Short mmCIF file of C-alpha atoms in Angstrom, two decimals:
data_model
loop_
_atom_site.label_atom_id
_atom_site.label_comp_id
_atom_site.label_asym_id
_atom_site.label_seq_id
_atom_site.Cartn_x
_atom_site.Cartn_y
_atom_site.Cartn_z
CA UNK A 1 -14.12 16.26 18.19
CA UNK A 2 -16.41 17.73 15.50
CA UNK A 3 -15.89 17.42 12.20
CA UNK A 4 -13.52 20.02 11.44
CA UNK A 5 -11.48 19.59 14.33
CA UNK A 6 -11.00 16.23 13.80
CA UNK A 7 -9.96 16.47 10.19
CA UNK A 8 -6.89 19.18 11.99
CA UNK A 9 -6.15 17.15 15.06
CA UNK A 10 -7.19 13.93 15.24
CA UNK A 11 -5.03 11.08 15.78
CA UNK A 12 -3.79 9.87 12.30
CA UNK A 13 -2.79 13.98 11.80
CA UNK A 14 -0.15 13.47 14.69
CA UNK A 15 2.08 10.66 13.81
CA UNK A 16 4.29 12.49 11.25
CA UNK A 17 7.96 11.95 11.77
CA UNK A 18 9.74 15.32 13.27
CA UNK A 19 6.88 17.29 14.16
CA UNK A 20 5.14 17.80 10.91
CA UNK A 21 2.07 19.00 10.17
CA UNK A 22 1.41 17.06 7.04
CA UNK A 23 3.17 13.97 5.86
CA UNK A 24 6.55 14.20 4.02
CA UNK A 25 6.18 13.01 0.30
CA UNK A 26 8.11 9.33 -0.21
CA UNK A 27 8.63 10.31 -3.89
CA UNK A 28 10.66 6.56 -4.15
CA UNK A 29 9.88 3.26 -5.98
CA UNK A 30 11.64 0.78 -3.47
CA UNK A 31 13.10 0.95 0.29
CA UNK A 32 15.94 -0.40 1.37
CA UNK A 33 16.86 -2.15 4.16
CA UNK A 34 20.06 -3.50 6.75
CA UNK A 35 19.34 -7.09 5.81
CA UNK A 36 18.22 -9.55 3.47
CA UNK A 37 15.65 -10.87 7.10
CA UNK A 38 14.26 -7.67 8.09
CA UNK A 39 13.17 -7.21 4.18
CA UNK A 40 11.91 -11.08 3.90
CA UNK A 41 9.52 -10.21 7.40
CA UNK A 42 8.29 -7.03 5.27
CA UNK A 43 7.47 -8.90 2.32
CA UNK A 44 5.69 -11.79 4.01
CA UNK A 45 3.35 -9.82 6.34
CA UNK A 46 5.36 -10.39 9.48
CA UNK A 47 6.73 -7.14 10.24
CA UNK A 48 5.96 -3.30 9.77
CA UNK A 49 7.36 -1.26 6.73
CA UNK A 50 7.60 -0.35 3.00
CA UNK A 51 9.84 -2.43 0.36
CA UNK A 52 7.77 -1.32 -3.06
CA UNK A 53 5.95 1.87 -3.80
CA UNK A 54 3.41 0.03 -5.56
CA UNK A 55 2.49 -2.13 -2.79
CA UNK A 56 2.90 0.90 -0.01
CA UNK A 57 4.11 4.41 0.50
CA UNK A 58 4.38 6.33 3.66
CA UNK A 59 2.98 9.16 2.23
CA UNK A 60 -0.15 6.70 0.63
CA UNK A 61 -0.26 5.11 4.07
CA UNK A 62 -0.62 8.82 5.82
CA UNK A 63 -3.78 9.39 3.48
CA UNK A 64 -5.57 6.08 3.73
CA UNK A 65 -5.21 6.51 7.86
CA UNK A 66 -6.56 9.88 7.75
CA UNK A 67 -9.55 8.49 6.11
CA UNK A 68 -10.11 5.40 7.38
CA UNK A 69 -10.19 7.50 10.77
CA UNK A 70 -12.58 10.32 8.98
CA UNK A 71 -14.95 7.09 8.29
CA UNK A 72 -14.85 5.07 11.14
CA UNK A 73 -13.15 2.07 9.14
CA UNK A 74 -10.70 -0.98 10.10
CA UNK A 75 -8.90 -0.01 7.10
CA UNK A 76 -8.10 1.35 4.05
CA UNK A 77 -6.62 0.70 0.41
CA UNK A 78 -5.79 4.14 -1.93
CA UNK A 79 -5.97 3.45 -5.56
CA UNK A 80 -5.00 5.27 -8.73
CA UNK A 81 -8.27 6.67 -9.55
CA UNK A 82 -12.02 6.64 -8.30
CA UNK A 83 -12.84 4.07 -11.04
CA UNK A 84 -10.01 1.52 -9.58
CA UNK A 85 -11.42 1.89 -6.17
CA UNK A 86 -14.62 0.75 -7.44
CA UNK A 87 -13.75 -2.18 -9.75
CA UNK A 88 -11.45 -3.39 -7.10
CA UNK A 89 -13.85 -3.19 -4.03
CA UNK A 90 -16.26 -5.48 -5.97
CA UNK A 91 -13.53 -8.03 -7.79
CA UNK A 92 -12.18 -8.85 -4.47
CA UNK A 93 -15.38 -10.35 -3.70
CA UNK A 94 -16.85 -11.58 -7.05
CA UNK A 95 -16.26 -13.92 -9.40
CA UNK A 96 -17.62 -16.02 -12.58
CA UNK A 97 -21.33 -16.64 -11.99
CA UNK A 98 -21.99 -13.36 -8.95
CA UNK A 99 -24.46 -11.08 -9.26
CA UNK A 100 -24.55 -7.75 -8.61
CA UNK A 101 -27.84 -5.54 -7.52
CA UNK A 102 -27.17 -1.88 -8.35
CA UNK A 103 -29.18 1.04 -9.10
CA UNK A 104 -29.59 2.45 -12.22
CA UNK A 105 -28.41 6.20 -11.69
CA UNK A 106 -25.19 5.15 -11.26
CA UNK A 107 -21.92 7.37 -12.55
CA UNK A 108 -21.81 7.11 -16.22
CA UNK A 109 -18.69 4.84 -16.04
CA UNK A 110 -19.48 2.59 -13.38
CA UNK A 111 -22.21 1.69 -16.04
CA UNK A 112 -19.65 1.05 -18.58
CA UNK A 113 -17.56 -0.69 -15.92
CA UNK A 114 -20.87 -3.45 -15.11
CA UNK A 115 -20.93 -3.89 -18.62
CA UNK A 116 -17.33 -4.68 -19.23
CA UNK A 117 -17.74 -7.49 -15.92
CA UNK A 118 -20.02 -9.41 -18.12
CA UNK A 119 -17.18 -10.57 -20.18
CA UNK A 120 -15.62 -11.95 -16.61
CA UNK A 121 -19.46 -13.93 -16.20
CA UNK A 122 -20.25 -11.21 -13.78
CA UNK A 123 -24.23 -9.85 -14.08
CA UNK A 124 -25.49 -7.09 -12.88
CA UNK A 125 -29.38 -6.33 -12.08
CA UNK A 126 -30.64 -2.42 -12.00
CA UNK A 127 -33.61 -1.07 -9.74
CA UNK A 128 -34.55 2.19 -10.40
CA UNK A 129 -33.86 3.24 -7.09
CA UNK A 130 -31.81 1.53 -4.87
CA UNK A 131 -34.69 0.69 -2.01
CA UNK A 132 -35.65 -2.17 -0.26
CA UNK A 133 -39.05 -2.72 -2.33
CA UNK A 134 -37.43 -3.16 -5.20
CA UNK A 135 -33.93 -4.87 -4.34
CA UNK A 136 -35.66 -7.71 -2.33
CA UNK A 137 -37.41 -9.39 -5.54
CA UNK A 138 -34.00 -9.43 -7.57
CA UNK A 139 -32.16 -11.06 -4.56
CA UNK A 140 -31.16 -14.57 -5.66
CA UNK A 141 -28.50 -17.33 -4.69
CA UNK A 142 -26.13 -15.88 -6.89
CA UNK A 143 -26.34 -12.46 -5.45
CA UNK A 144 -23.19 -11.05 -3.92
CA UNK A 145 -23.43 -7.62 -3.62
CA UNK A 146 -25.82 -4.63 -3.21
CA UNK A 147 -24.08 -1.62 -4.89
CA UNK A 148 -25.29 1.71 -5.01
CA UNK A 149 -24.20 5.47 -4.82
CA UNK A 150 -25.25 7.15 -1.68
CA UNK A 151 -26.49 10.65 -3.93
CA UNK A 152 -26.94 9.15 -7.48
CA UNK A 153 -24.73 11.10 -9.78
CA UNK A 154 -26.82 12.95 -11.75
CA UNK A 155 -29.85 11.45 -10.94
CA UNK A 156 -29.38 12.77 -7.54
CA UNK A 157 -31.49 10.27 -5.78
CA UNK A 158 -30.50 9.43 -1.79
CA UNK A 159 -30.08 5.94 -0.54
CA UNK A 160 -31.36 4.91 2.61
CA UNK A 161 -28.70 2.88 3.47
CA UNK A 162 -29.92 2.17 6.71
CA UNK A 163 -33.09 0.61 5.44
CA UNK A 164 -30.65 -1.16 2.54
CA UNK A 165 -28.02 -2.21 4.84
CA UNK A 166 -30.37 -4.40 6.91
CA UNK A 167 -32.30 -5.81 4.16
CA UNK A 168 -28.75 -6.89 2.39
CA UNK A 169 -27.44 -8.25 5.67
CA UNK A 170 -30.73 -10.15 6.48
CA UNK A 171 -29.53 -12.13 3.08
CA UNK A 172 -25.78 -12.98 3.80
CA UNK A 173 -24.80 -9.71 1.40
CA UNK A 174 -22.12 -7.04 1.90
CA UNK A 175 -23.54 -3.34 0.77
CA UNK A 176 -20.70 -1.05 -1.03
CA UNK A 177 -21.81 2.41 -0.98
CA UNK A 178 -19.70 4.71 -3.39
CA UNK A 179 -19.96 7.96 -1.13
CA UNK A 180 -18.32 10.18 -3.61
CA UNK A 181 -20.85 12.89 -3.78
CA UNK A 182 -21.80 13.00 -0.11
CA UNK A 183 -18.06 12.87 1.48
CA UNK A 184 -17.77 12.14 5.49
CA UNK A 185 -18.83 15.67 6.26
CA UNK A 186 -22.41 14.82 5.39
CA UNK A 187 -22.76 11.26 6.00
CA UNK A 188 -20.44 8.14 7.48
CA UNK A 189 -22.46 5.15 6.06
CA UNK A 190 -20.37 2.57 8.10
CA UNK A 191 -22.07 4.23 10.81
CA UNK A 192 -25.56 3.00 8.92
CA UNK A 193 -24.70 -0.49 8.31
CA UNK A 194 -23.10 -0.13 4.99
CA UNK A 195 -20.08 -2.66 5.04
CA UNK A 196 -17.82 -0.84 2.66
CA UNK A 197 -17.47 2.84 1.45
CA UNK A 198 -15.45 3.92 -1.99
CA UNK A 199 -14.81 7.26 -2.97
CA UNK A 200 -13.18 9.10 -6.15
CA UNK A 201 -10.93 11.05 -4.05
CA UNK A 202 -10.18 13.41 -6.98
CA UNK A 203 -13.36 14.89 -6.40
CA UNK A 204 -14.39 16.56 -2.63
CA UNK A 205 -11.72 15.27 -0.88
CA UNK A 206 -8.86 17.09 -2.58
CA UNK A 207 -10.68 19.54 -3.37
CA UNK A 208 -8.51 21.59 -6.01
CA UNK A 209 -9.18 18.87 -9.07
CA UNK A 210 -5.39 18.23 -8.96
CA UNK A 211 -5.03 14.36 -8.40
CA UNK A 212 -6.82 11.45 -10.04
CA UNK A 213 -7.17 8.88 -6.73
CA UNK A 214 -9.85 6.87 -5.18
CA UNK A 215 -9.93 5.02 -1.89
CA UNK A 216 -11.80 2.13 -0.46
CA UNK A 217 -12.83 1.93 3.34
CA UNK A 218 -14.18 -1.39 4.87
CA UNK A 219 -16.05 -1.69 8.24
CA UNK A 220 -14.60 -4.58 9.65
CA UNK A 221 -18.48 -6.22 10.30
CA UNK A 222 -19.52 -7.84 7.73
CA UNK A 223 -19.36 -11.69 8.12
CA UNK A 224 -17.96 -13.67 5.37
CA UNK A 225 -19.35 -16.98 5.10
CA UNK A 226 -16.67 -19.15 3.05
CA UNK A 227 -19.31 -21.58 1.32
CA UNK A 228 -20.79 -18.39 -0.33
CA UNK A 229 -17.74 -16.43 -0.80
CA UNK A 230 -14.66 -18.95 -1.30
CA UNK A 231 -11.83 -16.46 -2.04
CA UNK A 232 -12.18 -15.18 1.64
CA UNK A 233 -11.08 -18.57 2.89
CA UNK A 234 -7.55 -18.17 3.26
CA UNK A 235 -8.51 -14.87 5.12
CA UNK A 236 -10.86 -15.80 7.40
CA UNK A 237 -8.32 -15.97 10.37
CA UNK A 238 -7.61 -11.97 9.74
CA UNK A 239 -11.08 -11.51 11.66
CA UNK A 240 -12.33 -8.01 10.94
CA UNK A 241 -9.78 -7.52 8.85
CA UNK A 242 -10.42 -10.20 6.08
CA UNK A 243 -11.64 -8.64 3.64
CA UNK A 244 -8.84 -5.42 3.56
CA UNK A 245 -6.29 -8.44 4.07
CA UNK A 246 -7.49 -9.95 1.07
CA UNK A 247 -7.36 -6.78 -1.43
CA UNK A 248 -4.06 -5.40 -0.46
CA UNK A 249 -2.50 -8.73 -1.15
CA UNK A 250 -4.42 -9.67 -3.71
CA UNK A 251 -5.89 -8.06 -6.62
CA UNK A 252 -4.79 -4.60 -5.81
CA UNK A 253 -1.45 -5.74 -5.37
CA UNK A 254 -0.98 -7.57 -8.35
CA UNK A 255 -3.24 -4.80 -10.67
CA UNK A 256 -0.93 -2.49 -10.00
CA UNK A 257 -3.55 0.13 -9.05
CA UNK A 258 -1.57 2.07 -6.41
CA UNK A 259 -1.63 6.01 -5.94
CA UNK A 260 1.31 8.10 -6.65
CA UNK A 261 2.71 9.60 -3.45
CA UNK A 262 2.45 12.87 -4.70
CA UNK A 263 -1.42 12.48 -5.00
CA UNK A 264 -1.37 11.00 -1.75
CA UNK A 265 0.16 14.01 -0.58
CA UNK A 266 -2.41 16.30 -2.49
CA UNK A 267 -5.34 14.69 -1.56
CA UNK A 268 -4.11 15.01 2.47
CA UNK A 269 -3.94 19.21 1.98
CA UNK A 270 -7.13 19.63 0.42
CA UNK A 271 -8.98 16.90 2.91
CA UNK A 272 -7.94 19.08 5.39
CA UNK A 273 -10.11 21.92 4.20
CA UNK A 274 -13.20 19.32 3.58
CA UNK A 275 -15.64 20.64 6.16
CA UNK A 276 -15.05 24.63 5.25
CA UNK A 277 -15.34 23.80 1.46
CA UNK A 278 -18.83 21.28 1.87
CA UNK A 279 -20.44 24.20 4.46
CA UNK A 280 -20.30 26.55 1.69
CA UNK A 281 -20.66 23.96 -1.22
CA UNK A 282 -24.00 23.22 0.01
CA UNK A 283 -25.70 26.28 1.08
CA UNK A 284 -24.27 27.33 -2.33
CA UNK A 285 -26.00 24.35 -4.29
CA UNK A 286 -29.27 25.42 -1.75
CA UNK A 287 -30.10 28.91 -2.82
CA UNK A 288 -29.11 28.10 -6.21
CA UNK A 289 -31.68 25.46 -6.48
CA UNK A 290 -34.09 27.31 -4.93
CA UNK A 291 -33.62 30.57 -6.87
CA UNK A 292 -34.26 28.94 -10.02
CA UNK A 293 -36.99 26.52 -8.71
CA UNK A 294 -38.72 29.97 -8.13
CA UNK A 295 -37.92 30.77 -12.11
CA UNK A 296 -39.41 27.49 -13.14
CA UNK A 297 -42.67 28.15 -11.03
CA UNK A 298 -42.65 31.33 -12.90
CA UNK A 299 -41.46 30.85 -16.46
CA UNK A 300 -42.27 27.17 -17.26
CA UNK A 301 -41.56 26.45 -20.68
CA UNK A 302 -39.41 22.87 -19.73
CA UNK A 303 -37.14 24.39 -16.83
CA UNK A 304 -36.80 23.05 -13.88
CA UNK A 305 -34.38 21.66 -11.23
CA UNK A 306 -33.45 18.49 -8.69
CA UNK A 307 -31.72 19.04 -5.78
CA UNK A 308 -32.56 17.00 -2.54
CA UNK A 309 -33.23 19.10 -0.36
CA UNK A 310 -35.79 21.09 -1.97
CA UNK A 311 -39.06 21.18 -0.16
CA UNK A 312 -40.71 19.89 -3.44
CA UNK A 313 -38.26 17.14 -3.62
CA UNK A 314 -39.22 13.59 -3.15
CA UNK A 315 -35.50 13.07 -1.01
CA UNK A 316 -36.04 15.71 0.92
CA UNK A 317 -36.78 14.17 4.50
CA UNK A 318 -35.01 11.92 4.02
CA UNK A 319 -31.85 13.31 2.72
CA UNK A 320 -32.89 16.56 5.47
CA UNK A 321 -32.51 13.23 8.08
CA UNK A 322 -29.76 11.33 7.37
CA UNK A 323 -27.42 14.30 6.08
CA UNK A 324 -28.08 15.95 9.54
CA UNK A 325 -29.75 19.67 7.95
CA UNK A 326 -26.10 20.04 6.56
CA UNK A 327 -27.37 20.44 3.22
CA UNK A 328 -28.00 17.83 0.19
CA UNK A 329 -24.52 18.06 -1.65
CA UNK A 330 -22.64 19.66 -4.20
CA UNK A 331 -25.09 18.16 -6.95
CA UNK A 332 -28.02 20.14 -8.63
CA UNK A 333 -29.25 19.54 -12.26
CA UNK A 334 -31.56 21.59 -14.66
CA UNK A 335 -33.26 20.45 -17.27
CA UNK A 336 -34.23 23.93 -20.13
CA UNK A 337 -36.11 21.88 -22.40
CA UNK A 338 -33.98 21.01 -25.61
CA UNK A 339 -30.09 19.83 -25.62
CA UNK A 340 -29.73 23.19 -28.07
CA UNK A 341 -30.72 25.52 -25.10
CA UNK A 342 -28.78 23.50 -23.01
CA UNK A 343 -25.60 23.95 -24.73
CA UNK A 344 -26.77 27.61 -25.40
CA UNK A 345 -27.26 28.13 -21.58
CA UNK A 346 -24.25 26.46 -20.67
CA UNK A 347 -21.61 28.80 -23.06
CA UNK A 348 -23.33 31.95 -21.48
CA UNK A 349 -22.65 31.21 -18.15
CA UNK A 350 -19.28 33.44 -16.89
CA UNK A 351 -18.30 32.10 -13.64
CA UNK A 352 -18.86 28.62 -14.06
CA UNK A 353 -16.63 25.80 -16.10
CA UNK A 354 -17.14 23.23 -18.76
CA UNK A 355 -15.59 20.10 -17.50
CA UNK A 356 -16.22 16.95 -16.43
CA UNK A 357 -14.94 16.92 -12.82
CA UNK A 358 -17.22 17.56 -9.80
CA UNK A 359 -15.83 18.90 -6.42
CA UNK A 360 -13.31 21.46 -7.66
CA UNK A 361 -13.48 25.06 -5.64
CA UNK A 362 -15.13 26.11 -8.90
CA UNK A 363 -18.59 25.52 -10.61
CA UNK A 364 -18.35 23.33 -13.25
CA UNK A 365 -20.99 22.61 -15.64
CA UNK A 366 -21.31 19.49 -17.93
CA UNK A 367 -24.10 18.11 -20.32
CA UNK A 368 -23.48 14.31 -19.37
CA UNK A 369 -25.91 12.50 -22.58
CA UNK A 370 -23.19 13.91 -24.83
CA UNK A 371 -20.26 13.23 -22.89
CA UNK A 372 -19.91 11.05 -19.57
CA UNK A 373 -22.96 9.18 -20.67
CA UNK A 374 -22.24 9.05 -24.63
CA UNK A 375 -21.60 5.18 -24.49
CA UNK A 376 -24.87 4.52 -22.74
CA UNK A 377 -27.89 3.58 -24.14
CA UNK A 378 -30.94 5.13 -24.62
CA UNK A 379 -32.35 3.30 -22.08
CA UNK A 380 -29.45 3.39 -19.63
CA UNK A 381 -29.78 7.28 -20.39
CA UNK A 382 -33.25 7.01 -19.27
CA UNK A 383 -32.87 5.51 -16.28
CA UNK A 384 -30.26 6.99 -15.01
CA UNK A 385 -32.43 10.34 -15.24
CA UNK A 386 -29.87 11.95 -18.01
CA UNK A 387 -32.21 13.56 -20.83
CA UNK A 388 -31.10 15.27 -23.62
CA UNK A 389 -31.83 18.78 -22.08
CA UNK A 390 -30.23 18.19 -19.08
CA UNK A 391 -27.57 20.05 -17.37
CA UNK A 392 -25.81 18.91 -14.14
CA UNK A 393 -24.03 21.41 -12.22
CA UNK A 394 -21.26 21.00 -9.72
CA UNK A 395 -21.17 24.27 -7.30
CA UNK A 396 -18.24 25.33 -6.24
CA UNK A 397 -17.13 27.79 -3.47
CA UNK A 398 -17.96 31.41 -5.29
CA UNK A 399 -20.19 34.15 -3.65
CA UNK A 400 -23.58 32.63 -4.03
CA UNK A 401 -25.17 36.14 -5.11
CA UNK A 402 -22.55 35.59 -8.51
CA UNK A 403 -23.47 32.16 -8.95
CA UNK A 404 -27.64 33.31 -8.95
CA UNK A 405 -26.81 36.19 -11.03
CA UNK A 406 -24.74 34.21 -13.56
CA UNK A 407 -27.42 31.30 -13.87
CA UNK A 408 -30.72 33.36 -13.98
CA UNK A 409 -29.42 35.64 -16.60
CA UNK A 410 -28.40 32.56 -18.52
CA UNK A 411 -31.71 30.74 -18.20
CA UNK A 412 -33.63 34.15 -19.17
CA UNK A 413 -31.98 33.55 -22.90
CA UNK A 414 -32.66 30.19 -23.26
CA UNK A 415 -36.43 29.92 -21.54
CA UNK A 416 -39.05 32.84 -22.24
#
């Protein structure tokens, strides 16, 4: 099935109870049972079923099988937001003493997150760009993960995770891959060697911005080795499944980062809808960037845009490779020249939003040095290619004729 198709019919969208097309919403906290046996074999792993909505939901379980089946995984965990998905996919794995290799254009609060794991004895190292030339020097004993985001967000540079994925697994190390900003219609890393994928499934997969939710999505291929990662001991005999064995009864369990059903439910009616909205989300976020790349080329004075795909663009083979032609993303940013013509640009602008969100239906606009990024430094500004003039745009599903009107007219009364 292609992508669409599969997101409608495929084989996690037909196991519903009583025929229905989407999964009924467990809106419980416990489940009872017959007897005090049939809930002990629940409890202790040895037979099928739900005691706890914090531990698992049958509407939570319908979501994390549709994607684990969109990505090609051995399994998935849902958590309460895109930020728990990503703290818990690395502490699973790490503890006092790891390292962590990431890349420097990371989400503003990932950044904030590696900094508050350095209380816990866990250090990360930043590259630039998250490429084999410059991960392989930082590579040490203590290394235990290669992190990085597949589309930097808002630096907007493209992982070859390929290339990545061999290097890390050359060297005994798992590669997460927060695929947030690409989503499964433009890339499956798994498929590319990456051993785990996260996503903030607020964002592209539901679509509507009305559920906080992330989800994590493991391969199955990685191969633990004990001596270099002791927690995954006691899971070893779980085979492929060791390492989803070990979050859902450990640390996600006993955080107490578990998705509502309701969001569960959510996220399942707008994933349905992924392919039509990413289609139009990128050949949106295409002419846009390219209709104001022709205004930079013609006005100067500071403006100018990123977008992958651009022919100009460093990423653009291979983002135009690895994404298929299907576009480069929902992702552009513009940079006017001074944070006062940003913020002057931004409140002229009728169609799109000020907010922090990316993937809703609508454009949304944000100037991330003063907000997502305000606890960074100016260094970790730097790198992560956020400038005081610089706007990121999410593009949404409008006519892309509005959204060109709307932007040009804005950027005529900010750059002469």
């Amino acid at each position: 099935m292609e992508f669409s198709t599969k997101l409608l019919h495929g084989k996690e969208a037909k196991e519903y109870q009583n025929g229905s097309t989407l999964p009924p919403i467990s809106q419980v906290s416990a489940f009872s049972y017959e007897s005090s046996e049939a809930l002990e074999k629940v409890f202790q792993n040895r037979a099928p079923g739900f005691a706890y909505t914090r531990i698992g939901n049958p509407t939570v379980d319908a979501f994390e099988r549709r994607i684990c089946e969109l990505e090609g995984g051995v399994g998935a965990v849902a958590c309460s937001s895109g930020m728990a998905a990503v703290t818990l996919s690395l502490l699973n794995i790490l503890q006092a003493g790891d390292e962590v290799i990431a890349g420097s254009g990371l989400f503003g609060g990932t950044i904030d997150l590696f900094g508050d794991l350095e209380s816990f004895g866990i250090t990360t190292r930043y590259v630039e760009h998250v490429t084999v030339q410059e991960i392989e020097p930082l590579i040490n004993e203590r290394t235990k993960v290669i992190f990085g985001e597949l589309i930097g967000n808002p630096a907007l540079d493209v992982m070859d995770v390929r290339r990545v994925a061999e290097l890390a697994h050359a060297r005994g190390i798992p590669l997460i891959v927060d695929a947030t900003t690409a989503t499964p219609y433009l890339i499956r890393p798994l498929e590319y060697g990456a051993d785990i994928v996260v996503h903030s499934s607020s964002k592209y997969i539901n679509g509507g911005g009305n559920s906080i939710s992330g989800i994590i999505v493991d391969s199955g291929h990685f191969k633990w080795d004990v001596e270099r990662y002791p927690g995954m001991r006691s899971y070893c005999s779980y085979g492929p499944f060791a390492y989803i064995a070990k979050l859902r009864n450990g640390i996600w369990r006993n955080m107490g980062a578990c998705l509502a059903p309701m969001n569960a439910f959510l996220n399942v009616v707008g994933l349905e809808t992924l392919g039509l909205r990413m289609q139009r989300i990128c050949e949106n976020a295409q002419a846009l960037a390219e209709a104001i790349a022709q205004m930079a080329c013609e006005k100067g004075g500071g403006l100018s845009v990123n977008y992958p795909t651009l022919k100009e663009n460093p990423y653009h083979a291979l983002a135009e490779s690895q994404f298929g032609g299907k576009g480069g993303g929902a992702i552009l940013t513009i940079r006017v020249g001074s944070k006062e013509k940003a913020y002057q640009m931004m409140d002229s602008l009728k169609y799109a939003k000020k907010a922090t969100n990316i993937g809703d239906v609508r454009t949304l606009v944000i100037h991330p040095a003063s907000t997502i990024y305000v606890h960074a430094s100016e260094e970790q500004r730097a790198a992560a290619g956020v400038y005081d003039d610089l706007i990121r745009v999410s593009v949404g599903i409008e006519d892309a004729k509005d959204l060109i009107e709307d932007f040009t007219t804005a950027i005529t009364m900010v750059v002469k």
